[in-house]
CSV table of C-alpha atoms in Angstrom, one decimal:
chain,number,residue,atom,x,y,z
M,256,LEU,CA,-16.2,5.5,-27.2
M,257,GLU,CA,-14.4,5.3,-30.6
M,258,ALA,CA,-12.8,8.6,-29.9
M,259,THR,CA,-11.4,7.2,-26.6
M,260,ARG,CA,-9.9,4.2,-28.4
M,261,LEU,CA,-8.3,6.5,-31.1
M,262,LEU,CA,-6.8,8.7,-28.4
M,263,LEU,CA,-5.4,5.7,-26.5
M,264,ASP,CA,-3.8,4.4,-29.7
M,265,HIS,CA,-2.0,7.7,-30.3
M,266,PRO,CA,1.7,7.6,-29.3
M,267,LEU,CA,1.6,10.9,-27.6
M,268,VAL,CA,-1.3,10.1,-25.4
M,269,ASP,CA,-0.6,8.8,-21.9
M,270,PRO,CA,-3.8,7.9,-20.0
M,271,SER,CA,-1.9,7.4,-16.7
M,272,LEU,CA,-1.0,11.1,-16.4
M,273,ASP,CA,-2.2,13.0,-13.3
M,274,GLU,CA,-2.9,9.8,-11.4
M,275,SER,CA,-5.0,8.3,-14.3
M,276,LEU,CA,-7.2,11.4,-14.3
M,277,ALA,CA,-9.0,10.2,-17.4
M,278,LEU,CA,-10.3,7.2,-15.4
M,279,THR,CA,-11.5,9.5,-12.6
M,280,TRP,CA,-13.4,11.7,-15.0
M,281,ALA,CA,-15.0,8.7,-16.8
M,282,ALA,CA,-16.0,7.3,-13.4
M,283,LYS,CA,-17.3,10.7,-12.2
M,284,GLY,CA,-19.4,11.0,-15.4
M,285,GLY,CA,-20.8,7.4,-15.0
M,286,ASN,CA,-19.6,6.4,-18.5
M,287,ILE,CA,-19.2,2.6,-18.0
M,288,ASP,CA,-18.1,1.9,-21.6
M,289,VAL,CA,-15.3,4.4,-21.4
M,290,VAL,CA,-14.4,3.1,-17.9
M,291,ASN,CA,-14.1,-0.4,-19.3
M,292,VAL,CA,-12.0,0.7,-22.2
M,293,LEU,CA,-9.6,2.6,-19.9
M,294,LEU,CA,-9.4,-0.3,-17.4
M,295,ALA,CA,-8.3,-2.6,-20.3
M,296,ASP,CA,-5.3,-0.3,-21.0
M,297,PRO,CA,-2.3,-1.6,-19.1
M,298,ARG,CA,-1.1,2.0,-18.5
M,299,ILE,CA,-4.1,2.8,-16.4
M,300,ASP,CA,-3.6,2.3,-12.7
M,301,PRO,CA,-6.9,2.4,-10.7
M,302,GLY,CA,-4.8,2.3,-7.6
M,303,SER,CA,-3.3,5.7,-8.3
M,304,SER,CA,-6.8,7.1,-9.1
M,305,SER,CA,-8.4,6.4,-5.7
M,306,SER,CA,-11.0,9.2,-6.3
M,307,ALA,CA,-12.4,7.3,-9.3
M,308,LEU,CA,-14.0,4.7,-7.0
M,309,SER,CA,-15.1,7.4,-4.6
M,310,TRP,CA,-16.8,9.4,-7.3
M,311,ALA,CA,-18.6,6.3,-8.6
M,312,ALA,CA,-19.7,5.3,-5.1
M,313,SER,CA,-21.0,8.8,-4.3
M,314,ARG,CA,-23.2,8.6,-7.4
M,315,GLY,CA,-24.4,5.1,-6.6
M,316,ASP,CA,-23.1,3.9,-9.9
M,317,SER,CA,-23.0,0.2,-9.2
M,318,ASP,CA,-21.8,-0.8,-12.7
M,319,VAL,CA,-18.8,1.5,-12.5
M,320,VAL,CA,-18.1,0.4,-8.9
M,321,ARG,CA,-18.2,-3.2,-10.0
M,322,ALA,CA,-15.9,-2.6,-12.9
M,323,LEU,CA,-13.3,-0.8,-10.8
M,324,LEU,CA,-13.4,-3.4,-8.0
M,325,ALA,CA,-12.8,-6.1,-10.6
M,326,HIS,CA,-9.5,-4.6,-11.5
M,327,PRO,CA,-6.6,-6.1,-9.4
M,328,ARG,CA,-4.9,-2.7,-8.9
M,329,THR,CA,-8.0,-1.0,-7.4
M,330,ASP,CA,-7.7,-0.3,-3.7
M,331,PRO,CA,-11.4,-0.3,-2.4
M,332,GLY,CA,-10.2,0.8,1.0
M,333,ALA,CA,-8.3,3.8,-0.2
M,334,MET,CA,-8.4,7.1,1.7
M,335,ALA,CA,-9.8,5.4,4.8
M,336,ASN,CA,-12.6,3.7,2.9
M,337,ALA,CA,-13.8,6.9,1.4
M,338,ALA,CA,-15.9,5.0,-1.2
M,339,LEU,CA,-17.9,3.3,1.5
M,340,VAL,CA,-18.4,6.6,3.5
M,341,THR,CA,-19.6,8.5,0.4
M,342,ALA,CA,-22.0,5.8,-0.7
M,343,SER,CA,-23.4,5.6,2.9
M,344,ILE,CA,-23.8,9.3,3.2
M,345,ASN,CA,-25.8,9.5,-0.1
M,346,GLY,CA,-28.0,6.5,0.7
M,347,HIS,CA,-26.8,4.1,-2.1
M,348,THR,CA,-27.8,0.8,-0.6
M,349,THR,CA,-26.8,-1.4,-3.5
M,350,THR,CA,-23.4,0.2,-3.8
M,351,VAL,CA,-22.7,-0.1,0.0
M,352,GLY,CA,-23.6,-3.8,-0.3
M,353,ILE,CA,-21.1,-4.2,-3.2
M,354,LEU,CA,-18.3,-2.5,-1.3
M,355,LEU,CA,-18.9,-4.4,1.9
M,356,ALA,CA,-18.6,-7.7,0.0
M,357,HIS,CA,-15.0,-6.8,-0.7
M,358,PRO,CA,-12.5,-8.1,1.9
M,359,GLN,CA,-10.5,-4.9,1.8
M,360,VAL,CA,-13.4,-2.7,2.8
M,361,ASP,CA,-13.7,-1.9,6.5
M,362,ALA,CA,-17.1,-0.9,7.8
M,363,THR,CA,-15.5,0.4,11.0
M,364,ALA,CA,-13.0,2.8,9.3
M,365,ARG,CA,-12.7,6.4,10.3
M,366,ASN,CA,-14.1,5.6,13.7
M,367,GLY,CA,-17.3,4.2,12.1
M,368,GLU,CA,-18.0,7.3,10.0
M,369,ALA,CA,-20.0,5.4,7.4
M,370,MET,CA,-22.4,4.2,10.1
M,371,SER,CA,-22.6,7.6,11.8
M,372,ARG,CA,-23.4,9.4,8.5
M,373,ALA,CA,-25.9,6.8,7.4
M,374,TYR,CA,-27.5,6.8,10.8
M,375,MET,CA,-27.9,10.5,11.0
M,376,ALA,CA,-29.2,10.7,7.4
M,377,GLY,CA,-31.9,8.1,8.1
M,378,HIS,CA,-30.7,5.4,5.7
M,379,THR,CA,-32.1,2.5,7.6
M,380,ARG,CA,-31.1,-0.3,5.2
M,381,ILE,CA,-27.5,1.0,5.1
M,382,VAL,CA,-27.4,1.1,8.8
M,383,ARG,CA,-28.4,-2.6,8.9
M,384,LEU,CA,-25.8,-3.5,6.3
M,385,LEU,CA,-23.1,-1.7,8.2
M,386,HIS,CA,-24.1,-3.2,11.5
M,387,ASN,CA,-24.1,-6.7,10.0
M,388,ALA,CA,-20.5,-5.9,8.8
M,389,GLY,CA,-19.4,-5.1,12.3
M,390,ALA,CA,-19.9,-1.3,12.5
M,391,ALA,CA,-21.3,0.3,15.6
M,392,LEU,CA,-22.3,3.9,16.3
M,393,PRO,CA,-19.1,5.4,17.8
M,394,ARG,CA,-19.1,7.2,21.2
M,395,GLY,CA,-19.6,10.9,21.0
M,396,ALA,CA,-21.7,10.7,17.8
M,397,ASP,CA,-24.2,13.4,16.9
M,398,PRO,CA,-27.6,13.6,18.6
M,399,LEU,CA,-30.2,11.0,17.9
M,400,PRO,CA,-32.0,11.2,14.5
M,401,PRO,CA,-35.8,11.6,14.2
M,402,LEU,CA,-38.0,9.1,15.9
M,403,SER,CA,-39.5,8.1,12.6
M,404,PHE,CA,-36.1,6.7,11.6
M,405,LEU,CA,-35.5,5.0,14.9
M,406,GLU,CA,-38.9,3.3,14.8
M,407,ARG,CA,-37.9,1.7,11.5
M,408,LEU,CA,-34.7,0.2,12.8
M,409,PRO,CA,-34.7,-3.6,13.5
M,410,THR,CA,-34.8,-4.2,17.3
M,411,GLU,CA,-31.3,-5.8,17.5
M,412,ILE,CA,-29.8,-2.7,15.7
M,413,LEU,CA,-31.7,-0.3,17.9
M,414,HIS,CA,-30.3,-2.2,21.0
M,415,ALA,CA,-26.8,-2.1,19.6
M,416,ILE,CA,-27.0,1.6,19.0
M,417,ALA,CA,-28.9,2.7,22.1
M,418,PHE,CA,-27.7,0.6,25.0
M,419,PRO,CA,-23.9,1.0,24.8
M,420,TYR,CA,-24.0,4.8,24.3
M,421,LEU,CA,-27.0,6.2,26.2
M,422,ASP,CA,-27.3,6.5,29.9
M,423,ALA,CA,-30.3,5.0,31.8
M,424,PRO,CA,-32.4,8.2,31.9
M,425,SER,CA,-31.9,8.6,28.2
M,426,ILE,CA,-33.0,5.0,27.5
M,427,VAL,CA,-36.1,5.5,29.5
M,428,ALA,CA,-36.9,8.8,27.8
M,429,LEU,CA,-36.4,7.3,24.4
M,430,ALA,CA,-38.6,4.3,25.3
M,431,SER,CA,-41.3,6.6,26.5
M,432,SER,CA,-41.3,8.6,23.3
M,433,SER,CA,-43.4,6.2,21.3
M,434,TRP,CA,-45.0,2.8,21.6
M,435,ALA,CA,-42.8,1.3,18.9
M,436,LEU,CA,-39.6,2.3,20.7
M,437,HIS,CA,-41.0,1.3,24.1
M,438,SER,CA,-41.8,-2.1,22.7
M,439,ALA,CA,-38.3,-2.5,21.1
M,440,LEU,CA,-36.3,-1.2,24.1
M,441,LEU,CA,-38.3,-2.4,27.1
M,442,GLY,CA,-41.4,-4.2,25.9
M,443,SER,CA,-40.3,-7.8,26.0
M,444,TYR,CA,-38.5,-10.1,28.4
M,445,TYR,CA,-35.5,-10.1,26.2
M,446,ALA,CA,-35.5,-6.4,25.9
M,447,ARG,CA,-35.8,-5.8,29.6
M,448,ALA,CA,-33.0,-8.4,30.3
M,449,HIS,CA,-30.8,-6.7,27.7
M,450,ALA,CA,-31.5,-3.3,29.3
M,451,ALA,CA,-30.9,-4.7,32.8
M,452,ALA,CA,-27.5,-6.1,31.6
M,453,THR,CA,-26.4,-2.9,30.0
M,454,MET,CA,-27.9,0.0,32.0
M,455,GLY,CA,-28.5,-1.7,35.4
M,456,VAL,CA,-31.3,-3.6,37.0
M,457,ALA,CA,-32.5,-0.7,39.1
M,458,SER,CA,-32.9,1.7,36.2
M,459,CYS,CA,-34.7,-0.9,34.2
M,460,MET,CA,-37.1,-1.8,37.0
M,461,GLU,CA,-37.9,1.9,37.6
M,462,ARG,CA,-39.4,1.9,34.1
């Protein structure tokens, strides 16, 4: 840390070079103390070092993510919300929550890529966070993940994911694959009414 301060005080050292690469490397390494020292230097521009936030988010380093987000020149939605996508892919629930709390982070960016990746990776809590932030599984997404993951999803999220994007036979097949999914998809008056509204009364009554 002292070495960083000494370097920053040297007249020939410019920490803003290569899009503030020094900040990117400090964030990538998870060195919060060095990150804070660099962010305190007016020559550092976190906005030009978009990958710094993405690296911290990909590692689930909440302290570094918070420090970067606290800087007024950081763009948390840079590179089509890359930080949110990488945190979602890697299952970092706390980091995803921190990012979603920022008004510049869009849970639906990249055609809902964060949701798609978290969904396929089986990160249930992240799926719920993203859903609450307005994200939905986009059309044409990859095949359904394992049943063990689907069974853990809250009913309202399972409905939001299944009904808009699966046809009636697929809904029936999915509901028939396990008691938990049958109960969630067709096992209550609300679920049957929801199914009737989204996939047709006849298809629902057939089940």
